[in-house]
XYZ file of C-alpha atoms in Angstrom:
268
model
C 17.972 66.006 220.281
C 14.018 66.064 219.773
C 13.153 62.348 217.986
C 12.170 64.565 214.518
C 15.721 65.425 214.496
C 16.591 61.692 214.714
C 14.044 60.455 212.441
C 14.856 63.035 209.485
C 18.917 62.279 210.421
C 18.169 58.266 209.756
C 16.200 58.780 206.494
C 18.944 61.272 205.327
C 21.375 58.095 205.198
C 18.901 56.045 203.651
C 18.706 58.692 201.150
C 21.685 59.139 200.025
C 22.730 55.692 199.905
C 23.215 53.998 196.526
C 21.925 50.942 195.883
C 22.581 48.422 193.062
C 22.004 50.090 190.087
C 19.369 47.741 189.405
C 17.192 48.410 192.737
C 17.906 52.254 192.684
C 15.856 52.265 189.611
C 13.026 50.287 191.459
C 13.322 52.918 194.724
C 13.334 55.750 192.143
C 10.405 54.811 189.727
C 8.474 53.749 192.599
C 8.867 57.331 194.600
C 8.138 59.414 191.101
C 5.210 56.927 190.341
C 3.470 57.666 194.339
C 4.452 61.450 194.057
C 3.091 61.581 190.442
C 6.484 63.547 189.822
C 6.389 65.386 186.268
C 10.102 64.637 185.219
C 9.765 66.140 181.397
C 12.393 68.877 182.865
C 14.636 66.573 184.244
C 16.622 63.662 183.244
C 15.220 59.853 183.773
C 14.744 58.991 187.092
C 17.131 55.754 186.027
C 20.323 58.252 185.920
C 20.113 59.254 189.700
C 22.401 57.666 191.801
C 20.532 58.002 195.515
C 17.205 59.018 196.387
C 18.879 62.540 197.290
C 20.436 62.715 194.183
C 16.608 62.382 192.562
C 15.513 64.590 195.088
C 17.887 67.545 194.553
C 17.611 67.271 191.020
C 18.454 69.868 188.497
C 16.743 71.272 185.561
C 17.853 69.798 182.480
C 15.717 72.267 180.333
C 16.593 75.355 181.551
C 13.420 77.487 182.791
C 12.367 80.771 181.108
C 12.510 83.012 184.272
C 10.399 87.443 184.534
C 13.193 89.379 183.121
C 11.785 92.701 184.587
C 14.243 94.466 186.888
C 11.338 95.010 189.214
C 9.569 91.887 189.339
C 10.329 89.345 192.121
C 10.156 85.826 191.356
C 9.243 82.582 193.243
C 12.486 81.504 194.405
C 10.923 77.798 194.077
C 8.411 75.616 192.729
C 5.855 75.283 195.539
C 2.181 76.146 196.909
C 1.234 79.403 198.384
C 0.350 78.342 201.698
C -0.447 82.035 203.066
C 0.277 85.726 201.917
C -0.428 89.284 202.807
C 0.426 92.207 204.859
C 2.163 91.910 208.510
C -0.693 92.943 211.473
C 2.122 95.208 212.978
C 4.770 92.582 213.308
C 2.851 89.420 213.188
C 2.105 87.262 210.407
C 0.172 83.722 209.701
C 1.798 80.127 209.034
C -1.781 79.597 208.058
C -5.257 81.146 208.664
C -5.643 81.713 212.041
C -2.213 80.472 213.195
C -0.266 83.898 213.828
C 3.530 84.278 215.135
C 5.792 86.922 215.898
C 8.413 87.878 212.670
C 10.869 88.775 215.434
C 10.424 85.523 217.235
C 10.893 84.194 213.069
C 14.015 86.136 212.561
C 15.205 85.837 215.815
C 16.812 89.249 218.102
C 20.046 88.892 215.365
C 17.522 90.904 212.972
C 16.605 93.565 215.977
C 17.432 96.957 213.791
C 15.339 95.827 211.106
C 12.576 94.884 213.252
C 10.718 98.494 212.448
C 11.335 98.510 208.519
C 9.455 95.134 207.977
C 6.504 96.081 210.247
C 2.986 96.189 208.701
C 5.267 95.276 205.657
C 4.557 91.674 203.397
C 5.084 88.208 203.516
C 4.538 84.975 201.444
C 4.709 81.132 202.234
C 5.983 78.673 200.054
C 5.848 75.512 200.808
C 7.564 72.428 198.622
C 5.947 68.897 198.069
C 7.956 65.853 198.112
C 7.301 66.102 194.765
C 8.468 69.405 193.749
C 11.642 71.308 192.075
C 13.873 70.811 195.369
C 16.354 73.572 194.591
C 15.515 77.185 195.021
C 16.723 81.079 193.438
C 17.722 84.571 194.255
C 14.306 86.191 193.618
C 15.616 89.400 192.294
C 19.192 90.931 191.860
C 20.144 91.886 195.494
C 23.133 91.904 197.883
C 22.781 89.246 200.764
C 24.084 90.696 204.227
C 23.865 87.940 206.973
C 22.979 84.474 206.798
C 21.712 83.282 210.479
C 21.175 79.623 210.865
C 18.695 78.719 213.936
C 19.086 75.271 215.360
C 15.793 73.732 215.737
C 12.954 70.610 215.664
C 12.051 68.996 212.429
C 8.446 68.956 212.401
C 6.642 68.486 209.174
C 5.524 71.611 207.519
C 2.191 70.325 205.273
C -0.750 71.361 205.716
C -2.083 69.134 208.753
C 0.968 70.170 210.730
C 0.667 74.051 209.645
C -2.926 73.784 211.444
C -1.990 72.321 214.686
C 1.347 73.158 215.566
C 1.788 76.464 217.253
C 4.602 78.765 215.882
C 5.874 75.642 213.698
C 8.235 77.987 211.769
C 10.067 79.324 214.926
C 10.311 75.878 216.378
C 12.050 74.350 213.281
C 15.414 74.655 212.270
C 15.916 77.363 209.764
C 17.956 79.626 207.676
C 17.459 83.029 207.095
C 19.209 85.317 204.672
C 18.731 89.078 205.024
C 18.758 90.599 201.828
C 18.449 94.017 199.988
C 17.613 95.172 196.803
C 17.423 98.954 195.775
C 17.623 99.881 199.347
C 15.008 97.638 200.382
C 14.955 94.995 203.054
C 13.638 91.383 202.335
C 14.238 88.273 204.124
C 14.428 84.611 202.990
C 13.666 82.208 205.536
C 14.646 78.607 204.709
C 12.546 76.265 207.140
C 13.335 72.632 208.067
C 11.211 69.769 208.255
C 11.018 66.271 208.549
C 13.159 64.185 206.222
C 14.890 67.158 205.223
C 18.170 65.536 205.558
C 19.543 69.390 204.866
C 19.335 72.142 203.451
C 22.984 73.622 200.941
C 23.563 77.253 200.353
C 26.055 76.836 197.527
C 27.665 79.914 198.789
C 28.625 79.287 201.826
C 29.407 75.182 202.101
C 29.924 76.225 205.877
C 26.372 76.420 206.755
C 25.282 71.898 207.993
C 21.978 71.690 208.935
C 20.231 69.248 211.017
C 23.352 68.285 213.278
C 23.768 68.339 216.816
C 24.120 72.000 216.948
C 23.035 74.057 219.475
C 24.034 77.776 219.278
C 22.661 80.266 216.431
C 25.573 81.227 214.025
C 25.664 84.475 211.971
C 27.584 85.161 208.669
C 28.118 88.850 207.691
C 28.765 89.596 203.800
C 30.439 92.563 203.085
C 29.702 92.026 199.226
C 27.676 88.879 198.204
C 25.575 89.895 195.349
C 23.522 87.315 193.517
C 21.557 87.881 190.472
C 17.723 87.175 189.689
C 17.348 82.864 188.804
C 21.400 82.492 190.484
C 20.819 79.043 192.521
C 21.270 79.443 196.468
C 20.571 76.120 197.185
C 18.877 72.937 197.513
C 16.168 71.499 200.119
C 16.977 67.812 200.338
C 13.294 66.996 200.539
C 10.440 69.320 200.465
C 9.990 72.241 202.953
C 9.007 75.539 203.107
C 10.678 79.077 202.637
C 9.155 82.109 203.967
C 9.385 85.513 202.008
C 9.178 89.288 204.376
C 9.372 92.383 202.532
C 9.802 95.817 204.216
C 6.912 98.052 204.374
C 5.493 99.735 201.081
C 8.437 97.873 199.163
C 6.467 95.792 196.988
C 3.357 95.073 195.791
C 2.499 90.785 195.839
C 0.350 89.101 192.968
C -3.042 87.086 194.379
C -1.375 83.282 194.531
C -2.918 82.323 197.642
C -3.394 78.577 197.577
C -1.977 78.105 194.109
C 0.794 76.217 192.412
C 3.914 78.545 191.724
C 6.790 77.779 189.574
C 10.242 78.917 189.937
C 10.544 82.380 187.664
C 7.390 83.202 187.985
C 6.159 86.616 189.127
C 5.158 86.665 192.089
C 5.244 90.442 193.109
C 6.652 94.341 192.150
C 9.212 96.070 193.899
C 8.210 99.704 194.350
């Protein structure tokens, strides 16, 4: 087991311990206080029991979310790290950084290899102080789920611009997905700290363990609609957005702030 995976594996049981009620509230004020954490959304940061309860937080206001058939969404609240079109079937984890999308989606995703070439992708990556849980982007049917064992290195910025191929090193999750016909994947990447990451829909799925071996799910009918919740980071990350070629057209958001239900792109 590479020492990330230990690290993030000890602070996952300090998170999610509870504490007197009393020092809870100390551990939670302090960590929204150094994160400068805008909680107007959520409840008091009193009410959560464990430091993964404040970090997986729902919305207690629920969020107006693009109602346009067409129109994807940011599955999360995060910062566009990179965005554009594939250079054949290679893409960025930041400016100058570039990886193979088949070494990202691994030889479990080898038929679809030609449909996402030249095609479009978009980082998001999520502060320790953002939204932890994150949304179907559109209404579409989810076909696999493929969870790649992996290190835990962090994904901010520093990292992003030393690390080679960060994204295929980490542990990940990857959902291939389709909406009218068209191919787009959802790539869930580990980091440090990130104790795990849930997909409500299938509770089989435990991340950062001792696992070795890459496990595929096949759906034969798993459809979620646009806002549905998949899941929940449990501390910040990144997730990684590839669209098929000529399948959608993305907004300019490179190195901005998203918020979950945003646009962030058309479907052709």
């Amino acid at each position: 087991m590479h020492i990330t995976n230990l690290i993030s594996q000890y602070f996952g049981k300090f998170a999610k311990k509870e504490f007197p009620s009393f020092f809870q509230k100390f551990i939670n004020n302090t960590y929204v206080k150094i994160f400068k954490i805008d909680m107007s959304e959520f409840r008091n940061a009193k009410y959560y029991k464990s430091l993964t309860d404040l970090f997986t937080r729902e919305l207690a206001i629920p969020r107006e979310i693009n109602e346009d058939e067409n129109s994807f969404i940011s599955p999360s609240d995060s910062f566009i790290t990179q965005s554009g079109s594939l250079h054949k079937e290679t893409l960025f984890q930041i400016k100058g950084m570039e990886y193979s999308v088949e070494d990202l989606l691994t030889y479990y995703c080898t038929d679809t290899f030609p449909m996402v070439k030249d095609g479009k992708y978009m980082n998001f990556y999520l502060a320790p102080s953002d939204y932890h849980r994150y949304h179907a982007p559109i209404d579409c049917e989810i076909k696999k789920l493929i969870h790649v064992p992996g290190k835990l290195y962090p994904v901010n910025l520093k990292y992003l611009n030393k690390e080679l191929d960060l994204f295929v090193q980490n542990e990940r999750v990857i959902l291939e997905c389709f909406s009218d016909n068209k191919i787009f994947y959802m790539v869930f990447v580990g980091a440090l700290n990130v104790g795990q990451m849930v997909f409500d829909f299938e509770p089989s799925v435990e991340t950062n363990t001792n696992a070795k071996d890459i496990k595929v799910i096949k759906y034969d009918d798993l459809k979620v609609k646009k806002g549905q919740t998949l899941g929940y980071f449990k501390m910040g990350s990144t997730v990684v957005m590839v669209w098929e070629k000529d399948s959608v057209e993305l907004e300019e958001l490179l190195n901005q702030k998203v918020k979950y239900g945003q646009k962030i792109g058309t479907l052709k």
